[in-house]
Short mmCIF file of C-alpha atoms and ligand atoms in Angstrom, two decimals:
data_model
loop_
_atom_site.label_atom_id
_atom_site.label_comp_id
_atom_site.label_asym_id
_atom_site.label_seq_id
_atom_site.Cartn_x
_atom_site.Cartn_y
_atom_site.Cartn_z
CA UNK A 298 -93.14 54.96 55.74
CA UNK A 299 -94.87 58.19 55.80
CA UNK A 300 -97.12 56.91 52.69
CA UNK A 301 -98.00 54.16 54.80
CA UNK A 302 -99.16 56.32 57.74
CA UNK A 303 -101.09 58.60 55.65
CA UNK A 304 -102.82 55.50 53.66
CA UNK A 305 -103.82 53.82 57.47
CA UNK A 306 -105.28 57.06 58.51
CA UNK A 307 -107.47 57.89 55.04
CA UNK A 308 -108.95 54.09 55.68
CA UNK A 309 -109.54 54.55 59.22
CA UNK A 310 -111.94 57.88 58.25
CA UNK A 311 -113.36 56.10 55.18
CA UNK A 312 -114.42 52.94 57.45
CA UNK A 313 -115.90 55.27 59.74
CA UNK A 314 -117.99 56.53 56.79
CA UNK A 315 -116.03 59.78 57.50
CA UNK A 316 -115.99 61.98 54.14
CA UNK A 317 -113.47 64.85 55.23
CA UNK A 318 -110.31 64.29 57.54
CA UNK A 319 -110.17 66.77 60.49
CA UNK A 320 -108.23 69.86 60.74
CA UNK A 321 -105.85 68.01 63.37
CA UNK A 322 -104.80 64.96 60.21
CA UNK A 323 -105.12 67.26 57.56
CA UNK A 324 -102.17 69.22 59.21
CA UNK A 325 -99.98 66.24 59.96
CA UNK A 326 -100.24 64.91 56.58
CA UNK A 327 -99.22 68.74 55.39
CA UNK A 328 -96.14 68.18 57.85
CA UNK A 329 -94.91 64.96 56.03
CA UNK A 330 -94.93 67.40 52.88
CA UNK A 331 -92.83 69.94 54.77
CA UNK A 332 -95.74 72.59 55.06
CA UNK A 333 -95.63 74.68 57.86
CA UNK A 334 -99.07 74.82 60.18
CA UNK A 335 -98.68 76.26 63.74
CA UNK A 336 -98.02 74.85 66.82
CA UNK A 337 -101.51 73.23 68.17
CA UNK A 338 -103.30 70.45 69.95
CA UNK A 339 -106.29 69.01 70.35
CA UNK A 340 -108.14 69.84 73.98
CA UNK A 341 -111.43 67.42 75.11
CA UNK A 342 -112.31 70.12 78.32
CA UNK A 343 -111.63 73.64 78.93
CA UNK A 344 -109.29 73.30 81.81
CA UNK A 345 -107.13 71.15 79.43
CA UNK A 346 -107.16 74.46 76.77
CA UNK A 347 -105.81 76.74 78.92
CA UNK A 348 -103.26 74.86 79.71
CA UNK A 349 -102.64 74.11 75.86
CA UNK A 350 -102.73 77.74 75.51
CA UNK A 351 -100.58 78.44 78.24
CA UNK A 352 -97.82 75.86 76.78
CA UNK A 353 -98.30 76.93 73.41
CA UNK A 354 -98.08 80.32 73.95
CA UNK A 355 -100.63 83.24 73.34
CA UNK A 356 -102.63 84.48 71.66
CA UNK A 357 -104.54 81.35 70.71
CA UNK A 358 -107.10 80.56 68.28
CA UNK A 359 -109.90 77.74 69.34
CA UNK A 360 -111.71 75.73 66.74
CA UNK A 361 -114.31 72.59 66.63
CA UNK A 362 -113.87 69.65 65.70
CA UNK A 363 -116.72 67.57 64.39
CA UNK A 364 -117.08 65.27 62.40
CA UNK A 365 -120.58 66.69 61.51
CA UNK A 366 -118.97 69.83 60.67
CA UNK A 367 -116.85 70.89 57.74
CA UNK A 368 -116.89 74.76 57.90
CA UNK A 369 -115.98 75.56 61.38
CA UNK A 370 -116.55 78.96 61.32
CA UNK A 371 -120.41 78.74 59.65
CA UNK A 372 -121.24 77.15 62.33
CA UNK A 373 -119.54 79.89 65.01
CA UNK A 374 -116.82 77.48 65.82
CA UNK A 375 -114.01 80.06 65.75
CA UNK A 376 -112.70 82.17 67.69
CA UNK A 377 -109.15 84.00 67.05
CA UNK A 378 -106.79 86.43 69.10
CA UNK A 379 -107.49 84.52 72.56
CA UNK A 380 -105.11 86.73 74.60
CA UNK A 381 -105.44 85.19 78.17
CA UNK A 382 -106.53 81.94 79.99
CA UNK A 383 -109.89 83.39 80.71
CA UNK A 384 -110.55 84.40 77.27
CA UNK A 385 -109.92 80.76 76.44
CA UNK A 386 -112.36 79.44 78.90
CA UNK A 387 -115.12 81.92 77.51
CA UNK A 388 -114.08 80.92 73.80
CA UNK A 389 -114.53 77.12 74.72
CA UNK A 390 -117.60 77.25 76.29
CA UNK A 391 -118.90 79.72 73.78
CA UNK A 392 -117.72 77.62 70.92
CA UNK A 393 -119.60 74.52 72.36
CA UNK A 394 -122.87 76.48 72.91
CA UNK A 395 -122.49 77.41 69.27
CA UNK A 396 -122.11 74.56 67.81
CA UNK A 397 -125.17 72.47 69.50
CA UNK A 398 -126.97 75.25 68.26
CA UNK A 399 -125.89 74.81 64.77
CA UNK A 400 -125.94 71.35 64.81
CA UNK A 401 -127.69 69.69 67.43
CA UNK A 402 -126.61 66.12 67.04
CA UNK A 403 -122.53 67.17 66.01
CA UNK A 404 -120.26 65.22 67.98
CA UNK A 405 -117.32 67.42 69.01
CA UNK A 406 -114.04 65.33 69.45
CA UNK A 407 -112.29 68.35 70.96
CA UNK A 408 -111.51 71.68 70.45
CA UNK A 409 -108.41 72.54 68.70
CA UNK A 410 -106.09 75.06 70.24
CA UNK A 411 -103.89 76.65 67.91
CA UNK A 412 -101.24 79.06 68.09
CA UNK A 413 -102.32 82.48 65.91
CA UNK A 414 -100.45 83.35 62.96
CA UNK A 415 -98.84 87.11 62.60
CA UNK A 416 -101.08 88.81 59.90
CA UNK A 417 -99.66 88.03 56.97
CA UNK A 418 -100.67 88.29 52.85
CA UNK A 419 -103.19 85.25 52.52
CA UNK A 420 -103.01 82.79 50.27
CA UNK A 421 -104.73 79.54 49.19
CA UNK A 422 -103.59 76.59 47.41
CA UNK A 423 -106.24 73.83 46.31
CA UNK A 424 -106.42 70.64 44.24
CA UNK A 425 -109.62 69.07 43.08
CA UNK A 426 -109.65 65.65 40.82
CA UNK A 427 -110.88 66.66 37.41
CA UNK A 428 -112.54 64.04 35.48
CA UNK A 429 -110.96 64.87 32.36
CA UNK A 430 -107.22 65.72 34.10
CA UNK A 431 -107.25 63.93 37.08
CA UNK A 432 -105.90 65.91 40.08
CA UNK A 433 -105.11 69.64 39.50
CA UNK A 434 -103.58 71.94 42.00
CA UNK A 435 -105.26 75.81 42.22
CA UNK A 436 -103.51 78.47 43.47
CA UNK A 437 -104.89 82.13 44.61
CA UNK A 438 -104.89 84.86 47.07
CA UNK A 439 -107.52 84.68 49.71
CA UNK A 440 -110.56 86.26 50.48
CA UNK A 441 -112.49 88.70 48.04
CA UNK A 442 -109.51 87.87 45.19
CA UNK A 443 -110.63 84.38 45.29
CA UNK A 444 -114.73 85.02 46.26
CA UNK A 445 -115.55 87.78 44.30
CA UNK A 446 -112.76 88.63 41.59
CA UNK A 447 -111.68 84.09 40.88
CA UNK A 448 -108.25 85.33 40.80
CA UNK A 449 -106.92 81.95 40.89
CA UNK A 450 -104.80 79.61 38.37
CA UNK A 451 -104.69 76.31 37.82
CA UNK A 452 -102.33 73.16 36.68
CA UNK A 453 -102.55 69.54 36.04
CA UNK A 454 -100.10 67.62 39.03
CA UNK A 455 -98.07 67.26 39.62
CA UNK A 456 -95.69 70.30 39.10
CA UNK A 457 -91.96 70.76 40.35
CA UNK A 458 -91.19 74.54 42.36
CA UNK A 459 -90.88 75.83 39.10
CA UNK A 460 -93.80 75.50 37.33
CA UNK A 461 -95.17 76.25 40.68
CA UNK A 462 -93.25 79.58 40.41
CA UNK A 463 -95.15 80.34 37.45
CA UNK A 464 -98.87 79.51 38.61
CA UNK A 465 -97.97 82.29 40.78
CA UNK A 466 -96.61 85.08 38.69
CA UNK A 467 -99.47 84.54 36.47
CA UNK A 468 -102.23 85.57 38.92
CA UNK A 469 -103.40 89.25 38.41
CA UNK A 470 -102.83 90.39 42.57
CA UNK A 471 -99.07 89.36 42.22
CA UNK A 472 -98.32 92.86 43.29
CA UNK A 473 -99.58 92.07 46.54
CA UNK A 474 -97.02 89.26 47.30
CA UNK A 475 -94.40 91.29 46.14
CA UNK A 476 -95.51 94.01 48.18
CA UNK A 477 -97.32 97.44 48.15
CA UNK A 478 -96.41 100.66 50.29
CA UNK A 479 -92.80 99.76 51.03
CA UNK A 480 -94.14 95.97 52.08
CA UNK A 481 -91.32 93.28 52.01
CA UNK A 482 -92.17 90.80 49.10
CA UNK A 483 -93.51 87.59 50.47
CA UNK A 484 -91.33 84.05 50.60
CA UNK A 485 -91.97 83.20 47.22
CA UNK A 486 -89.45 80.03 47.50
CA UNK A 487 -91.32 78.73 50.15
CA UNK A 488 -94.63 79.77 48.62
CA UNK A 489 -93.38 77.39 45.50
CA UNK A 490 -92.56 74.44 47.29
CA UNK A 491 -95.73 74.47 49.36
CA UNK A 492 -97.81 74.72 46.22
CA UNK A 493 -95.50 72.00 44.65
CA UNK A 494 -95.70 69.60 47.63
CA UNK A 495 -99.65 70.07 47.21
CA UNK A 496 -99.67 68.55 43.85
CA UNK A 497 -97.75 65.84 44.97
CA UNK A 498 -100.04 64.85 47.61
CA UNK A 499 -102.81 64.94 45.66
CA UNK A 500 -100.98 62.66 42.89
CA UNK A 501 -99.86 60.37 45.52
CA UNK A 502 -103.14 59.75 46.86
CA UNK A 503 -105.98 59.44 44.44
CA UNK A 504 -108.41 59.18 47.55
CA UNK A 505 -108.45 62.59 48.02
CA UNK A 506 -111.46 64.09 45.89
CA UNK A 507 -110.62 67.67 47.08
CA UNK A 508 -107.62 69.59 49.05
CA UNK A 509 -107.90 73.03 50.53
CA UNK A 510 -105.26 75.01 52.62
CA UNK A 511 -107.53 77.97 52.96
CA UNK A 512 -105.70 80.39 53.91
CA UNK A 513 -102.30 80.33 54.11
CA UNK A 514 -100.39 83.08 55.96
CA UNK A 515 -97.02 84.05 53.77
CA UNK A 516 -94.62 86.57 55.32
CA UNK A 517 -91.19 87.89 53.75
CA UNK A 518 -89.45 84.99 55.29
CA UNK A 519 -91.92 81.68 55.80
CA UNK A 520 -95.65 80.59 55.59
CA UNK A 521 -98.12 78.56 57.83
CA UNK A 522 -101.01 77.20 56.43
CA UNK A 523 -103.57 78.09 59.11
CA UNK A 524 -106.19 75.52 58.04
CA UNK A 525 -106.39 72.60 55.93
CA UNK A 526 -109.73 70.35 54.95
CA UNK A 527 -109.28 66.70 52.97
CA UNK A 528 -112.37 65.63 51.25
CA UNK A 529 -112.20 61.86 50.50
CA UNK A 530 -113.48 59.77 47.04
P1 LIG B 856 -113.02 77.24 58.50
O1 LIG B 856 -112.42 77.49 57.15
O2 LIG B 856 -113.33 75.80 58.72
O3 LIG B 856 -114.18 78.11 58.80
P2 LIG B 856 -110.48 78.23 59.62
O4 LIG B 856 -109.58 77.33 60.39
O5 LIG B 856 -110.03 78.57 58.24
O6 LIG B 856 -111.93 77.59 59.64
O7 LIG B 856 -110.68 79.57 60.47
C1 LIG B 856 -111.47 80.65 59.99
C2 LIG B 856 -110.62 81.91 59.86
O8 LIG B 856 -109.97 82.21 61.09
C3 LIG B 856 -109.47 81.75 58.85
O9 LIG B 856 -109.90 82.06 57.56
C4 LIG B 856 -108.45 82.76 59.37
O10 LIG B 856 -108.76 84.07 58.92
C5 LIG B 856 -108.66 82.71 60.87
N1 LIG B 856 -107.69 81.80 61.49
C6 LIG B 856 -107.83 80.48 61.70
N2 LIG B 856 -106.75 79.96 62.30
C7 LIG B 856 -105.87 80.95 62.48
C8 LIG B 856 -104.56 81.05 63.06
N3 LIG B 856 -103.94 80.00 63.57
N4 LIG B 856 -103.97 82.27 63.06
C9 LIG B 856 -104.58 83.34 62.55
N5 LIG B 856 -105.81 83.32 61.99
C10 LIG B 856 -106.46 82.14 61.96
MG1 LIG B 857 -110.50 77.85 56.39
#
């Protein structure tokens, strides 16, 4: 059943000429793979945000949606820690403005209102189809470990929580998920299964030419992944 969903949806986008799937399907799909994303919705007018927000429950991120764009936050479409219904209103209309100034002819479908994550330790966990391999499923801590020091490993998929457990004890910032200064060490049973669900997806559905959840947020007892981007064949 859930196969089936997933399949109608990756046509729909394709016949639209679509080559990524929004934020909004990229994180239901993760939900039939039992990963985590925070509580969110998608809002067409800035009245209908704040009362998103106000259900969800603050603070509140806002993000575009466009089909025109793929990096939301290159193109100021962003904006995190939204404390209060007039914070939201400022963030939607500010995120609009931004984006027709970025991209002048981007369509916005909505803006997504998303609960914030807790700061957590910041993970990512990728897939890309290799021509020789076929899909393989990355794994790395975010920001400058991934950027600047490529702290990341790689496996062919798929891989059960084990092997999973592995790709992650083999990169060099483990310390950090186990934790420094008297930290709690991170969910790494969670953190397995995510990464192992990944490389199923990607396995199941040879349409998808790339897979990011970029970044996760892992605590001691759970994870979200706070964004997720589907780049078709
Ligand atoms: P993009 O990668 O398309 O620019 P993201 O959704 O990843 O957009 O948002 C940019 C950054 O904002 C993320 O890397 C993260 O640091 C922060 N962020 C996004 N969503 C959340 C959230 N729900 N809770 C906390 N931080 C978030
Ligand atoms: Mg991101």
């Amino acid at each position: 059943m859930r196969k089936e969903q997933i399949l109608t949806k990756i046509e729909k986008f394709k016949r639209c000429g679509q080559r990524f799937l929004p934020e909004p399907v990229c994180e239901e799909i993760l939900s039939f793979y039992d990963i985590p994303t925070p509580p969110a919705q998608l809002a067409r007018e800035s009245g209908e945000a704040v009362e998103l927000a106000r259900q969800i429950g603050f603070p509140v991120v806002l993000k575009v949606i466009s089909p025109q764009i793929i990096h939301k936050s290159d193109a100021g479409g962003v904006m995190v820690n939204l404390k209060s219904e007039e914070e939201v209103e400022r963030a939607f209309r500010k995120i609009l403005e931004n984006a027709k100034s970025y991209n002048p002819k981007a369509e916005i479908e909505g803006i997504y209102v998303q609960k914030m994550a807790p700061p957590g330790r910041e993970v990512i966990i990728g897939a890309v189809k290799d021509a020789q391999f076929g899909p393989v499923v990355m794994f790395g801590l975010g920001g400058i470990f991934v950027e600047v020091l490529k702290d990341v490993v790689f496996r062919v998929a798929p891989i059960d929580e084990e092997e999973a457990r592995e790709m992650v004890d083999e990169i060099r910032g483990l310390p950090i998920l186990k934790g420094v200064r008297g930290e709690k060490p991170i969910d790494f049973d969670s953190l397995s299964q995510a990464i192992s669900n990944v490389s199923r997806l990607v396995v199941d559905f040879p349409q998808i030419e790339q897979f990011d959840a970029n970044p996760v947020c892992v605590y001691p007892d759970r994870l979200y992944a706070v964004d997720a981007r589907i780049i078709l064949e």
